[in-house]
């Protein structure tokens, strides 16, 4: 995100495809190293508890709601930055904001994962989504791009860090095999979010 934002700000979309080449090289390197053949190390035993005994359809809905909020955030952030700070390298700042959003989300997931062992995963997910409301409002109303980047990190630490907990719940939810549940909650949630975001965009244009 940092590199993409800087590139778009200075060169537009000129040879933007080169950034995709980096991802292709990384994927080919993983295939060459055989990382995809490594077996999982997680305990396959099913642990029955009130924290994990959740119907899968409800869990898929929960994961989709988290994915929808994150999808909307990352897709409109650049537009917000360009609209609010048109003369202050908005695309470059948007790249920085998206970078810290993802970084804070990765770091926050460790904290929320630890706390989920004391509370419930569902409760932690609800808490993180609620905690993201105020930073999101502050980001939209930020007076400087630097402040927007800081609030983006706060959003990532909250709502951006919740999705792994939905995947954790999927492992022992009721219905289907645990691998299929995990696959559906990861791919299905983001697929639903992408479709709804596309429909929302069409509604906004009218």
mmCIF file of N, CA and C in Angstrom, residues 199-206:
data_model
loop_
_atom_site.group_PDB
_atom_site.id
_atom_site.type_symbol
_atom_site.label_atom_id
_atom_site.label_comp_id
_atom_site.label_asym_id
_atom_site.label_seq_id
_atom_site.Cartn_x
_atom_site.Cartn_y
_atom_site.Cartn_z
ATOM 1 N N UNK A 199 -22.895 -3.507 -5.286
ATOM 2 C CA UNK A 199 -24.290 -3.076 -5.374
ATOM 3 C C UNK A 199 -24.479 -1.706 -4.740
ATOM 4 N N UNK A 200 -23.795 -1.472 -3.618
ATOM 5 C CA UNK A 200 -23.898 -0.165 -2.955
ATOM 6 C C UNK A 200 -23.347 0.936 -3.856
ATOM 7 N N UNK A 201 -22.263 0.644 -4.585
ATOM 8 C CA UNK A 201 -21.720 1.637 -5.503
ATOM 9 C C UNK A 201 -22.699 2.008 -6.599
ATOM 10 N N UNK A 202 -23.399 1.003 -7.098
ATOM 11 C CA UNK A 202 -24.393 1.290 -8.139
ATOM 12 C C UNK A 202 -25.540 2.125 -7.593
ATOM 13 N N UNK A 203 -25.923 1.870 -6.349
ATOM 14 C CA UNK A 203 -27.000 2.653 -5.746
ATOM 15 C C UNK A 203 -26.561 4.107 -5.529
ATOM 16 N N UNK A 204 -25.298 4.294 -5.129
ATOM 17 C CA UNK A 204 -24.808 5.649 -4.881
ATOM 18 C C UNK A 204 -24.749 6.480 -6.165
ATOM 19 N N UNK A 205 -24.475 5.817 -7.285
ATOM 20 C CA UNK A 205 -24.403 6.554 -8.548
ATOM 21 C C UNK A 205 -25.773 7.024 -9.004
ATOM 22 N N UNK A 206 -26.823 6.431 -8.461
ATOM 23 C CA UNK A 206 -28.182 6.841 -8.829
ATOM 24 C C UNK A 206 -28.799 7.742 -7.746
#
